[in-house]
mmCIF file of C-alpha atoms in Angstrom:
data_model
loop_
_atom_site.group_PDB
_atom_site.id
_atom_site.type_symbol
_atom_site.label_atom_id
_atom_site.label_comp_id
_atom_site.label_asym_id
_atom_site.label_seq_id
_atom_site.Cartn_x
_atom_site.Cartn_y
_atom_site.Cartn_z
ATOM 1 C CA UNK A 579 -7.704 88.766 2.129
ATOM 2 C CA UNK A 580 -8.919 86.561 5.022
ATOM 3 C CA UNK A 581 -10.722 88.298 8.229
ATOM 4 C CA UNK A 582 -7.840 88.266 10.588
ATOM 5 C CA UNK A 583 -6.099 89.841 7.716
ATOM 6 C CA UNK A 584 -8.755 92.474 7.148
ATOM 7 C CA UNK A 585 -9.011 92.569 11.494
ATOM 8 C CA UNK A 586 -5.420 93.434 11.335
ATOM 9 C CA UNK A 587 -4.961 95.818 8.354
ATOM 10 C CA UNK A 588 -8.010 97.966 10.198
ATOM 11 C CA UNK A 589 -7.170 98.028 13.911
ATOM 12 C CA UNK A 590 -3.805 97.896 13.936
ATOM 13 C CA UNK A 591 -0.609 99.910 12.263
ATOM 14 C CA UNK A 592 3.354 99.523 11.485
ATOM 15 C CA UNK A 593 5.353 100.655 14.851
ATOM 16 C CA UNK A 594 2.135 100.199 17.358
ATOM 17 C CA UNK A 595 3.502 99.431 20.668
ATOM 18 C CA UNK A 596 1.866 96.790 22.549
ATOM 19 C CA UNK A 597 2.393 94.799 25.480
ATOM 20 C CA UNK A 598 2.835 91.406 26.261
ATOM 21 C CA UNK A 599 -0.140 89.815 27.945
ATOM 22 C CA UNK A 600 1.373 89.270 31.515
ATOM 23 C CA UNK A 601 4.453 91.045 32.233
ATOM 24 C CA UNK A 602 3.295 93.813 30.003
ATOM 25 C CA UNK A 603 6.543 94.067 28.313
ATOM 26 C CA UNK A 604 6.352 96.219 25.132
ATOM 27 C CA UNK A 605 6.770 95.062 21.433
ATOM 28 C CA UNK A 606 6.105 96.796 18.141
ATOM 29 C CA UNK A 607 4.570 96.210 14.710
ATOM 30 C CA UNK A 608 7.373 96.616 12.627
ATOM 31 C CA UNK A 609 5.773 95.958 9.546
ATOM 32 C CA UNK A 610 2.187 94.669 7.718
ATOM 33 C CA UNK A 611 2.760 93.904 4.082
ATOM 34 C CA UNK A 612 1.767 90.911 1.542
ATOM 35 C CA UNK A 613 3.313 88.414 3.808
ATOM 36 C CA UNK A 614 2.220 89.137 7.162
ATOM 37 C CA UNK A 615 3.364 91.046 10.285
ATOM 38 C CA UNK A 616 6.477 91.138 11.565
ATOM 39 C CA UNK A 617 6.744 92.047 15.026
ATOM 40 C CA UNK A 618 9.626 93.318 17.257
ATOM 41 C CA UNK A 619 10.118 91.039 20.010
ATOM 42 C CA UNK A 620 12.593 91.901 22.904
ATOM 43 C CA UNK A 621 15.465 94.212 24.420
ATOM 44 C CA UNK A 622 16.794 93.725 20.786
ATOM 45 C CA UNK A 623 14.094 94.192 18.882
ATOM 46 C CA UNK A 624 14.722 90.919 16.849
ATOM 47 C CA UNK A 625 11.955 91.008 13.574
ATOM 48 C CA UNK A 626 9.906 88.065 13.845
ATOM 49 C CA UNK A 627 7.769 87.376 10.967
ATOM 50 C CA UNK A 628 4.408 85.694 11.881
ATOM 51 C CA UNK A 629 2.194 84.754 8.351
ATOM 52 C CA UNK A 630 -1.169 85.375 7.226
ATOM 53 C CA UNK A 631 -1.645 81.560 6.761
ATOM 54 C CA UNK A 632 -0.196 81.398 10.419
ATOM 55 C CA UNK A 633 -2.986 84.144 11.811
ATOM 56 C CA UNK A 634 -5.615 83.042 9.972
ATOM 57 C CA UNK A 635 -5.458 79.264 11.129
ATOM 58 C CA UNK A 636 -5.856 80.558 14.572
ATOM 59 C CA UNK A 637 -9.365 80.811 13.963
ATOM 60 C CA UNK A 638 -10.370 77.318 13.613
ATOM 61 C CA UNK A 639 -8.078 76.342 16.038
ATOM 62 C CA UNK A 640 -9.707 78.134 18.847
ATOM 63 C CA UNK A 641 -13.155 77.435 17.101
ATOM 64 C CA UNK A 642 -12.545 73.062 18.187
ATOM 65 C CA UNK A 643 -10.953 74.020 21.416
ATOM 66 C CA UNK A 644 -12.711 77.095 23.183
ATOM 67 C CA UNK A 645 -10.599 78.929 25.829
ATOM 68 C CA UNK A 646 -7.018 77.989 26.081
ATOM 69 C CA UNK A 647 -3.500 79.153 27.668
ATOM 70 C CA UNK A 648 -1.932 80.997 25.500
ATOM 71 C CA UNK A 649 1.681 78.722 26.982
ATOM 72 C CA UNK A 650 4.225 79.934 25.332
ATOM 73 C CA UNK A 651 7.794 78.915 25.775
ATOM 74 C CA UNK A 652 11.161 79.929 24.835
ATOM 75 C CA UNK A 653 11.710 76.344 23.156
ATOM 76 C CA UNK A 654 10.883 75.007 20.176
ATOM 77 C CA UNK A 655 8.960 71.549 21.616
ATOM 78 C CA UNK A 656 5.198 72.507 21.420
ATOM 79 C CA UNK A 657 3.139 73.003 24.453
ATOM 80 C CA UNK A 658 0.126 70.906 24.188
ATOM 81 C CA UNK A 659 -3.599 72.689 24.510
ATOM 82 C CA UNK A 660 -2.182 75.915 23.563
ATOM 83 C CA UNK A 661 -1.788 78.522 21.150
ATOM 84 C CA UNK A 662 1.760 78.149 21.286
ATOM 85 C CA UNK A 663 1.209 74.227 20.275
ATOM 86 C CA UNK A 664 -0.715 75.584 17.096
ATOM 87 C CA UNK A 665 1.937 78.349 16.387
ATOM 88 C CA UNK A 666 5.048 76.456 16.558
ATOM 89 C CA UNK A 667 3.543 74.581 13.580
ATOM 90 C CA UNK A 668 4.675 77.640 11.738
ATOM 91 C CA UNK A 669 7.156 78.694 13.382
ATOM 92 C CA UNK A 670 10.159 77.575 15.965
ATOM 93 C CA UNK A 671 9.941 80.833 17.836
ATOM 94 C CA UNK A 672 7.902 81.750 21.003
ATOM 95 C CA UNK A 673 5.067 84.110 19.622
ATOM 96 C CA UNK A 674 2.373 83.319 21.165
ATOM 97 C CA UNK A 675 1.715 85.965 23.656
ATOM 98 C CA UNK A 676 2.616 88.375 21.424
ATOM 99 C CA UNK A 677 -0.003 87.067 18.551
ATOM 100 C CA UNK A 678 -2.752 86.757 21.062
ATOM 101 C CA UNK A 679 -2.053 90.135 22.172
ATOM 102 C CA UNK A 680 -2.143 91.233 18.017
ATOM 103 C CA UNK A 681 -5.265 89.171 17.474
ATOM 104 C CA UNK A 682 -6.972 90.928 20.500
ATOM 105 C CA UNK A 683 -6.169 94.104 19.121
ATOM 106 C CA UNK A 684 -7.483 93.400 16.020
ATOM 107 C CA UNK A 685 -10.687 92.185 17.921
ATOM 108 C CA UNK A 686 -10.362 88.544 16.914
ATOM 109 C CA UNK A 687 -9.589 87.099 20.118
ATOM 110 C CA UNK A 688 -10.058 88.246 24.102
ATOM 111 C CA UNK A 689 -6.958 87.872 26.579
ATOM 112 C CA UNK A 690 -7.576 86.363 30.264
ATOM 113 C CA UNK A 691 -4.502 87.998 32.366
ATOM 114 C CA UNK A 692 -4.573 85.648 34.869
ATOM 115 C CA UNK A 693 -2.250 83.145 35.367
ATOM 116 C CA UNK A 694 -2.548 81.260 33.210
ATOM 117 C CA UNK A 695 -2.982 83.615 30.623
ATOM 118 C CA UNK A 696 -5.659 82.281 28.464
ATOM 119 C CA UNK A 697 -7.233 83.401 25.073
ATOM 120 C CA UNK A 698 -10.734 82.773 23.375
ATOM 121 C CA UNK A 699 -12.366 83.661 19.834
ATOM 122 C CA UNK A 700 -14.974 86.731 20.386
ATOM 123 C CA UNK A 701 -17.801 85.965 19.018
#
């Protein structure tokens, strides 16, 4: 088990609302298992699975960049110098508001609300 893992399995539990970083829309842990966490994203609700080898690579990400914006979009291009650009390596969906907000809760990562909304490692 890696430390975001560990972060995660702690702080966090299946159906937690959160909200998203700036329109403070909610989502929910649906579930944590051997996998990763799969999140509830939307009106709909649609399960989104995000993967262990996903969260944990966030680390060294941020680690050779500092603080950047989080710059997620609802395509599946990457957005350079984000999170989203790392993300959408694993995944076509837009998740990375919604895994910054995750990874802050699990106290891996801090949230700037401004606009842009940017995201750091704690350290």
């Amino acid at each position: 088990m890696g430390p975001v893992e560990q972060a995660i399995r702690t702080r966090l539990h299946e159906r937690q609302v959160l909200h998203t970083p700036t329109r403070r829309a909610p989502f929910a842990i649906h579930r944590i298992d051997a996998d990763g966490v799969v999140l509830l994203l939307g009106k709909g609700e649609w399960q989104t699975r995000v993967t262990w080898e996903a969260l944990e690579g966030v680390v060294p990400f941020l680690e050779e960049r500092g603080t950047i914006p989080i710059g997620g979009r609802h395509r599946s291009e990457r957005n350079p110098g984000t999170l989203d650009e790392y993300l959408k390596r694993h995944t076509k969906v837009d998740t990375a508001g919604w895994v910054a907000v995750v990874l802050e809760e699990a106290g891996v990562v801090e949230v700037e609300r401004g606009r842009p909304a940017k995201v750091r490692l704690i350290r």
